[in-house]
Amino acid sequence: MKKQVITSRDVHLFYGDFEALTGIDLAFNEHEITAMIGPSGCGKSTYLRILNRMNDLIPNVKITGDIELEGKNIYAPDTDVVQLRKQVGMVFQQPNPFPFSIYDNVVYGLRLAGIKDRAQLDEAAETSLKAAAIWDEVKDKLHESALSLSGGQQQRVCIARVLAVRPEVILMDEPTSALDPISSTQIENMLLELRSQYTIILVTHNMHQASRISDKTAFFLQGRVVEFDDTKKMFLNPKEKETEDYLNGRFG
Amino acid sequence: MDAKQKDKLATGILYAIAGIIVLLLASLLGYILIQGLPHVSWHFLTSPAKAFEAGGGIGIQLFNSVYLLVLSMLISVPIALGAGIYLAEYAKANWITDVVRTAIEILSSLPSVVVGLFGFLVFVLQFNFGFSILSGALALTMFNLPLLTRNVEDSLRQVSFAQREAGLALGLSRWETVIHVVIPESLPGIITGMILGAGRVFGEAAALIYTAGQSAPALNFSDWNPFDIASPLNPIRPAETLAVHIWKINSEGIQPDAAAVSAGASAVLILAVLLFNILARFLGNRLYRKMTAES
C-alpha cells in the first residue's frame, strides 16, 4: 500500500452560517494524481484550499475536523503556515505570474528564502523550467517579462515557480480551464511526468482530464464526497447512482 | 439616428471636451510663460529679492521652495506609505478602520489656509518652532498626507488578489508578499501620486504664509552646516517660498518692477513643477523596471 501524505477526517467548513463542506474524509497517496470533480459550487475548490490553508485569507470561515500532512495536524495552533505552504504548493486557475522576468518568477521563492548563489539559482531555474516542460520555449528569453508569454506558457512558468521551492504536494485549482486545448494537453503530459516526484491533487471541471491523468478520483456533490475510488473503477463502474448520472452528463 | 451615427456624435463630443481642456491648459501655460520668460535670466534666478528697488531676483525663494519640498516629502512619504499599506493590507473591516478612513477624507478636504492657521497655532506658537522651514514642512505634511495615503492605499488595492495569493501560496509571509510582490507592482501608481503631491506642495502658498513665514533672510551658500543661522540647510530659519513670494508681491509689493518679478517667478514656478514631473516620471519608470527585473 502506498504512503498517505495527506489525510482528512470529518472536515466541515462554514461560511458564516452556511455549511459549504459537510464532513469530508479523503486520503491522498504519495506520488499519485488525485482528481476532484463535481459540478460548480460542489465544494471541491473550497476543499482544495483547505489543504494549504488559503481559506485563512477569507473572513468568517470556520473549519472543523482533522487534516494531517504526514501525521501532523495542519490546523494545530503551532503550525507555521508559511512553512506549510512551502511544502504544499499551489497552482491557480488563472495564470498569475509576477510582473517580473521569467527567470525572476521562477527563482523568487528561493531568493526570498535567502539563496543568493547565482549558479545555484541558475540551476534551479533550468531544472524547474525543464520539469514544467517550458524550458525550450523560454531558454533564450529568460530575462524578458513573464507577462509577455501566452496564457499556457504563463501557467507553466507558474508551475515552474512552484516546483522551484521543492514542495511535496502540489495543489492545482483547475489549472487548464483558462487555456486552449493544446496548452492543456502540454500541461497534462507534464503532470504525468511530475507524478514520480510529487503528490498532485487536481481540481478539474473536465471529466475527461480526470480520466486521462488521475490515479484516483473523488466526486464531490453539494459539499460532500459521493464517491472516492481508483479512477478506472469509478469511470467504468461507478458504485453510486449520482456518480453514474454525473459521468453520463445527466446533470452538472 | 442609428447606432453608428450616435456613436460618431458621442465620440465627437468627447473629442471636443478633451480639446477644450487641452486648449485651456495650453493657453494658461502659454500666457504665463510668454509673460514671464522674458524676465527670467541667470541673474534673476540666482540673486536675492529686493524690497524697494527694481532688479531683484528669486534665488533664495527658489532654493527655499525646493528645500521645503524635499523636507516635507521626507516626512510625509514614509508616513503615507506606512498608513497606506496598513489600510490596504492589514486593516480589518471594522469601525476603527472606518473612523481612520473618514478622518483621512475630512483632512484631505480641509482648505489649505485652515491647515496653515493650524500649523501656526501648533508648530509656530505651541512647539515654539517659530516661522521656519520646519513649521512649514510639518504644515505641508498635514496638507499632503491624507491625499498621499489615499493614493498609496488605492494603488495597492489595484493589484489583483491573485498576485497576493500567488505570493502566499509560494510560502512568502504576508509582509514579504506586500514588500516583494504588491509594492513593486503598484509602484508606478504610487510614484504618480507622489509627483502630484509634490506639485501641490511646490505651488502651495496659503498653508505656508503663517508657518514658513514671508521673509527670506540672506543665505550664505558656502555654509552648509545646518545649525548656522545663515546656512541654507538650517531648518529653523524663516523661509519665504516662490509661491508665497508671488502672492506677497502681488498683494503688497512696492518694487517698481513688481509685475515683472511676479510674472517671471510664476513662469519659473510652472517650469519647475513641469521639470519635476518629467524627472520623477522618468525615475519612476526606471525604478519599476529595476524592481520588476525587466532589464
XYZ file of N, CA and C in Angstrom, chain B residues 36-201:
498
model
N 6.123 85.685 -18.645
C 7.167 85.599 -17.621
C 8.569 85.349 -18.132
N 8.678 84.496 -19.149
C 10.012 84.049 -19.558
C 10.974 85.179 -19.930
N 10.491 86.273 -20.589
C 11.436 87.345 -20.936
C 12.144 87.937 -19.716
N 11.520 87.804 -18.530
C 12.149 88.376 -17.339
C 13.112 87.408 -16.675
N 13.104 86.154 -17.129
C 13.934 85.152 -16.467
C 15.339 85.185 -17.044
N 16.293 85.352 -16.173
C 17.701 85.318 -16.589
C 18.486 84.620 -15.496
N 19.705 84.332 -15.741
C 20.530 83.681 -14.723
C 20.594 84.562 -13.476
N 20.720 85.870 -13.723
C 20.782 86.811 -12.611
C 19.493 86.746 -11.781
N 18.346 86.702 -12.490
C 17.040 86.649 -11.832
C 16.921 85.392 -10.962
N 17.449 84.293 -11.480
C 17.302 83.010 -10.786
C 18.220 82.890 -9.574
N 19.288 83.662 -9.544
C 20.286 83.432 -8.512
C 20.401 84.564 -7.506
N 19.905 85.761 -7.813
C 20.126 86.867 -6.878
C 18.966 86.971 -5.892
N 19.227 87.549 -4.716
C 18.155 87.697 -3.727
C 17.142 88.757 -4.154
N 15.967 88.706 -3.514
C 14.912 89.658 -3.837
C 15.252 91.032 -3.271
N 14.673 92.067 -3.880
C 14.843 93.418 -3.349
C 13.470 93.958 -2.966
N 13.400 94.655 -1.838
C 12.100 95.071 -1.331
C 11.632 96.394 -1.933
N 12.573 97.322 -2.232
C 12.148 98.663 -2.618
C 12.593 99.080 -4.004
N 13.580 98.384 -4.558
C 14.079 98.845 -5.841
C 13.924 97.750 -6.896
N 14.104 98.126 -8.128
C 13.976 97.171 -9.222
C 15.212 96.286 -9.301
N 15.083 95.177 -10.018
C 16.247 94.331 -10.293
C 16.436 93.197 -9.323
N 15.423 92.944 -8.449
C 15.541 91.840 -7.508
C 15.346 90.497 -8.192
N 15.873 89.434 -7.569
C 15.724 88.092 -8.133
C 14.887 87.203 -7.234
N 14.963 85.911 -7.476
C 14.186 84.964 -6.684
C 15.047 83.804 -6.206
N 16.362 84.011 -6.179
C 17.277 82.912 -5.873
C 16.949 82.199 -4.572
N 16.794 82.998 -3.514
C 16.582 82.389 -2.200
C 15.222 81.699 -2.142
N 14.203 82.371 -2.722
C 12.857 81.779 -2.715
C 12.842 80.441 -3.451
N 13.561 80.404 -4.561
C 13.606 79.168 -5.341
C 14.243 78.053 -4.514
N 15.362 78.380 -3.879
C 16.017 77.374 -3.052
C 15.100 76.941 -1.913
N 14.430 77.934 -1.275
C 13.532 77.613 -0.171
C 12.432 76.643 -0.600
N 11.863 76.918 -1.779
C 10.793 76.045 -2.269
C 11.273 74.616 -2.404
N 12.461 74.466 -3.006
C 12.973 73.117 -3.233
C 13.275 72.432 -1.902
N 13.918 73.171 -1.018
C 14.309 72.598 0.262
C 13.068 72.190 1.063
N 12.076 73.066 1.072
C 10.840 72.784 1.794
C 10.145 71.556 1.206
N 10.153 71.481 -0.106
C 9.537 70.332 -0.783
C 10.224 69.039 -0.344
N 11.563 69.048 -0.404
C 12.309 67.840 -0.052
C 12.015 67.447 1.390
N 12.070 68.448 2.260
C 11.880 68.172 3.685
C 10.485 67.611 3.957
N 9.465 68.250 3.366
C 8.109 67.799 3.676
C 7.842 66.429 3.056
N 8.450 66.145 1.879
C 8.274 64.810 1.302
C 9.001 63.767 2.153
N 10.163 64.159 2.696
C 10.897 63.224 3.560
C 10.058 62.836 4.771
N 9.278 63.799 5.278
C 8.440 63.472 6.439
C 7.196 62.712 6.004
N 6.544 63.176 4.926
C 5.212 62.630 4.645
C 5.225 61.307 3.882
N 6.239 61.085 3.036
C 6.211 59.848 2.239
C 6.287 58.576 3.100
N 7.222 58.492 4.052
C 7.238 57.265 4.862
C 5.940 57.059 5.637
N 5.391 58.157 6.193
C 4.139 58.011 6.958
C 3.020 57.558 6.042
N 2.947 58.182 4.855
C 1.874 57.826 3.916
C 2.004 56.368 3.478
N 3.253 55.934 3.235
C 3.455 54.533 2.840
C 2.977 53.592 3.941
N 3.395 53.896 5.163
C 3.009 53.048 6.285
C 1.497 52.998 6.439
N 0.874 54.175 6.445
C -0.571 54.241 6.647
C -1.299 53.565 5.494
N -0.840 53.821 4.269
C -1.493 53.236 3.100
C -1.382 51.720 3.091
N -0.186 51.203 3.420
C -0.003 49.752 3.455
C -0.893 49.146 4.533
N -0.945 49.820 5.691
C -1.790 49.294 6.763
C -3.245 49.225 6.307
N -3.726 50.321 5.740
C -5.145 50.372 5.367
C -5.471 49.373 4.265
N -4.549 49.216 3.313
C -4.857 48.341 2.179
C -4.662 46.874 2.519
N -3.666 46.556 3.348
C -3.281 45.158 3.509
C -3.658 44.561 4.860
N -3.666 45.373 5.892
C -3.798 44.787 7.223
C -5.090 45.165 7.939
N -5.618 46.366 7.672
C -6.751 46.860 8.461
C -7.944 45.938 8.298
N -8.563 45.592 9.422
C -9.771 44.789 9.357
C -10.946 45.711 9.071
N -11.990 45.143 8.492
C -13.165 45.960 8.183
C -13.981 46.155 9.453
N -13.592 47.101 10.283
C -14.376 47.385 11.485
C -14.505 48.888 11.672
N -15.098 49.305 12.791
C -15.411 50.726 12.932
C -14.151 51.569 13.104
N -13.093 51.002 13.667
C -11.870 51.797 13.839
C -11.317 52.194 12.464
N -11.270 51.210 11.577
C -10.800 51.492 10.227
C -11.684 52.538 9.555
N -12.991 52.405 9.766
C -13.914 53.391 9.182
C -13.611 54.788 9.694
N -13.355 54.882 11.010
C -13.054 56.194 11.588
C -11.781 56.754 10.964
N -10.746 55.905 10.844
C -9.485 56.366 10.256
C -9.724 56.863 8.837
N -10.468 56.082 8.052
C -10.721 56.469 6.660
C -11.484 57.784 6.574
N -12.517 57.899 7.433
C -13.293 59.141 7.424
C -12.407 60.317 7.805
N -11.557 60.115 8.814
C -10.665 61.194 9.246
C -9.768 61.623 8.090
N -9.246 60.651 7.360
C -8.370 60.973 6.229
C -9.127 61.758 5.175
N -10.385 61.355 4.949
C -11.174 62.052 3.945
C -11.438 63.502 4.349
N -11.779 63.683 5.641
C -12.048 65.046 6.116
C -10.780 65.883 6.006
N -9.651 65.286 6.454
C -8.381 66.007 6.385
C -8.043 66.428 4.966
N -8.344 65.539 4.002
C -7.945 65.843 2.636
C -8.800 66.942 2.036
N -9.951 67.237 2.648
C -10.767 68.299 2.072
C -10.636 69.607 2.854
N -9.734 69.646 3.862
C -9.521 70.895 4.587
C -8.906 71.944 3.658
N -9.417 73.176 3.702
C -8.776 74.236 2.911
C -7.361 74.481 3.441
N -6.436 74.769 2.520
C -5.045 74.843 2.951
C -4.811 76.007 3.901
N -5.633 77.041 3.812
C -5.410 78.172 4.708
C -5.727 77.768 6.147
N -6.690 76.854 6.302
C -7.009 76.352 7.642
C -5.846 75.516 8.177
N -5.277 74.686 7.274
C -4.107 73.902 7.669
C -2.990 74.846 8.093
N -2.829 75.954 7.356
C -1.800 76.937 7.673
C -2.018 77.542 9.049
N -3.263 77.925 9.351
C -3.539 78.527 10.659
C -3.329 77.509 11.775
N -3.724 76.260 11.513
C -3.487 75.200 12.491
C -1.983 75.055 12.733
N -1.231 75.049 11.642
C 0.227 74.945 11.758
C 0.790 76.122 12.542
N 0.240 77.300 12.310
C 0.693 78.484 13.025
C 0.485 78.298 14.526
N -0.733 77.858 14.903
C -1.042 77.700 16.319
C -0.212 76.593 16.964
N -0.079 75.487 16.273
C 0.558 74.327 16.895
C 2.081 74.371 16.757
N 2.577 74.457 15.516
C 4.031 74.339 15.321
C 4.753 75.634 15.655
N 4.206 76.763 15.138
C 4.900 78.036 15.320
C 4.826 78.490 16.771
N 3.611 78.494 17.361
C 3.463 79.021 18.717
C 3.667 77.941 19.776
N 2.849 76.875 19.715
C 2.864 75.878 20.784
C 4.221 75.171 20.902
N 4.720 74.680 19.770
C 6.003 73.976 19.794
C 7.182 74.939 19.720
N 6.863 76.213 19.531
C 7.912 77.228 19.514
C 8.929 77.043 18.392
N 8.497 76.501 17.258
C 9.407 76.373 16.121
C 9.568 77.708 15.386
N 8.698 78.680 15.696
C 8.750 79.964 15.012
C 8.372 79.849 13.548
N 8.443 80.979 12.850
C 8.259 80.928 11.398
C 9.495 80.247 10.825
N 9.362 79.031 10.400
C 10.557 78.302 9.993
C 10.228 77.259 8.941
N 11.270 76.783 8.300
C 11.120 75.713 7.319
C 10.471 74.500 7.963
N 10.875 74.216 9.218
C 10.345 73.054 9.912
C 8.825 73.182 10.100
N 8.378 74.350 10.580
C 6.930 74.557 10.740
C 6.233 74.394 9.401
N 6.839 74.983 8.362
C 6.241 74.897 7.031
C 6.159 73.463 6.545
N 7.242 72.712 6.763
C 7.274 71.328 6.287
C 6.223 70.496 7.016
N 6.060 70.750 8.318
C 5.067 69.995 9.081
C 3.653 70.357 8.623
N 3.426 71.656 8.369
C 2.101 72.067 7.884
C 1.819 71.420 6.528
N 2.827 71.415 5.658
C 2.629 70.798 4.344
C 2.395 69.300 4.472
N 3.020 68.694 5.480
C 2.779 67.271 5.712
C 1.305 67.035 6.053
N 0.787 67.876 6.948
C -0.639 67.784 7.308
C -1.513 67.894 6.059
N -1.095 68.781 5.178
C -1.876 69.115 3.997
C -1.795 68.002 2.952
N -0.637 67.369 2.893
C -0.343 66.428 1.820
C -0.623 64.981 2.209
N -0.462 64.687 3.493
C -0.525 63.312 3.982
C -1.815 62.575 3.605
N -2.977 63.194 3.802
C -4.212 62.452 3.504
C -4.276 61.992 2.060
N -3.914 62.883 1.135
C -4.002 62.512 -0.279
C -2.958 61.468 -0.649
N -1.759 61.598 -0.072
C -0.726 60.594 -0.347
C -1.155 59.227 0.178
N -1.686 59.219 1.397
C -2.117 57.949 1.995
C -3.188 57.298 1.136
N -4.149 58.128 0.756
C -5.233 57.651 -0.086
C -4.687 57.053 -1.385
N -3.711 57.756 -1.956
C -3.111 57.295 -3.205
C -2.379 55.970 -3.033
N -1.624 55.850 -1.942
C -0.895 54.595 -1.706
C -1.896 53.455 -1.541
N -2.926 53.708 -0.728
C -3.921 52.662 -0.483
C -4.576 52.239 -1.800
N -5.002 53.225 -2.592
C -5.671 52.897 -3.856
C -4.741 52.127 -4.801
N -3.480 52.570 -4.868
C -2.533 51.891 -5.766
C -2.340 50.442 -5.351
N -2.245 50.205 -4.040
C -2.046 48.832 -3.575
C -3.279 47.990 -3.868
N -4.446 48.604 -3.711
C -5.686 47.851 -3.940
C -5.855 47.453 -5.400
N -5.207 48.206 -6.299
C -5.329 47.884 -7.717
C -4.635 46.573 -8.079
N -3.703 46.157 -7.235
C -3.010 44.893 -7.509
C -3.982 43.748 -7.229
N -4.109 42.834 -8.174
C -5.174 41.846 -8.054
C -4.894 40.862 -6.927
N -5.985 40.334 -6.392
C -5.883 39.403 -5.276
C -5.078 38.174 -5.672
N -5.150 37.818 -6.962
C -4.425 36.628 -7.439
C -2.924 36.768 -7.208
N -2.406 37.998 -7.302
C -0.973 38.198 -7.082
C -0.606 37.931 -5.635
N -1.487 38.380 -4.742
C -1.215 38.133 -3.319
C -1.279 36.641 -3.042
N -2.302 35.977 -3.623
C -2.429 34.531 -3.434
C -1.180 33.828 -3.939
N -0.693 34.275 -5.100
C 0.498 33.640 -5.671
C 1.665 33.747 -4.708
N 1.835 34.925 -4.121
C 2.930 35.111 -3.174
C 2.778 34.225 -1.955
N 1.566 34.245 -1.380
C 1.346 33.469 -0.160
C 1.482 31.979 -0.429
N 0.939 31.535 -1.592
C 0.980 30.106 -1.900
C 2.403 29.638 -2.154
N 3.291 30.591 -2.405
C 4.695 30.238 -2.656
C 5.463 30.144 -1.343
N 4.757 30.371 -0.238
C 5.419 30.301 1.056
C 6.065 31.609 1.457
N 5.574 32.727 0.909
C 6.039 34.021 1.399
C 5.133 34.426 2.553
N 5.708 35.122 3.522
C 4.867 35.648 4.584
C 4.079 36.822 4.015
N 3.119 37.279 4.806
C 2.291 38.375 4.345
C 3.133 39.622 4.053
N 4.067 39.905 4.943
C 4.916 41.084 4.794
C 5.785 40.960 3.548
N 6.351 39.769 3.337
C 7.169 39.564 2.134
C 6.327 39.731 0.877
N 5.093 39.236 0.939
C 4.224 39.388 -0.218
C 3.977 40.865 -0.515
N 3.727 41.642 0.547
C 3.492 43.075 0.349
C 4.726 43.751 -0.228
N 5.874 43.495 0.394
C 7.099 44.201 0.014
C 7.614 43.767 -1.361
N 7.561 42.468 -1.635
C 8.237 41.963 -2.837
C 7.301 41.728 -4.015
N 6.006 41.684 -3.773
C 5.086 41.448 -4.880
C 4.158 42.643 -5.106
N 3.470 43.058 -4.041
C 2.422 44.064 -4.214
C 3.017 45.450 -4.486
N 3.995 45.842 -3.683
C 4.539 47.199 -3.839
C 5.241 47.397 -5.183
N 6.113 46.479 -5.610
C 6.724 46.692 -6.932
C 5.677 46.861 -8.024
N 4.600 46.090 -7.914
C 3.605 46.169 -8.966
C 2.830 47.485 -8.931
N 2.668 48.046 -7.738
C 1.874 49.275 -7.653
C 2.749 50.514 -7.698
N 4.044 50.326 -7.878
C 4.974 51.454 -7.804
C 4.660 52.603 -8.769
N 4.341 52.322 -10.037
C 4.051 53.446 -10.927
C 2.909 54.320 -10.405
N 1.881 53.674 -9.867
C 0.751 54.432 -9.311
C 1.168 55.255 -8.113
N 1.979 54.642 -7.245
C 2.424 55.359 -6.050
C 3.269 56.557 -6.458
N 4.190 56.334 -7.415
C 5.077 57.425 -7.855
C 4.263 58.565 -8.455
N 3.276 58.223 -9.284
C 2.457 59.270 -9.884
C 1.781 60.104 -8.801
N 1.262 59.426 -7.783
C 0.623 60.148 -6.688
C 1.597 61.057 -5.974
N 2.821 60.564 -5.771
C 3.846 61.376 -5.108
C 4.167 62.619 -5.942
N 4.232 62.439 -7.266
C 4.529 63.590 -8.137
C 3.442 64.638 -7.990
N 2.178 64.177 -8.056
C 1.078 65.123 -7.942
C 1.137 65.840 -6.594
N 1.428 65.066 -5.546
C 1.558 65.658 -4.222
C 2.679 66.676 -4.185
N 3.809 66.318 -4.785
C 4.962 67.221 -4.791
C 4.625 68.511 -5.546
N 3.897 68.373 -6.647
C 3.498 69.557 -7.403
C 2.633 70.480 -6.560
N 1.688 69.862 -5.827
C 0.819 70.667 -4.963
C 1.628 71.374 -3.897
N 2.582 70.636 -3.294
C 3.404 71.219 -2.239
C 4.231 72.374 -2.793
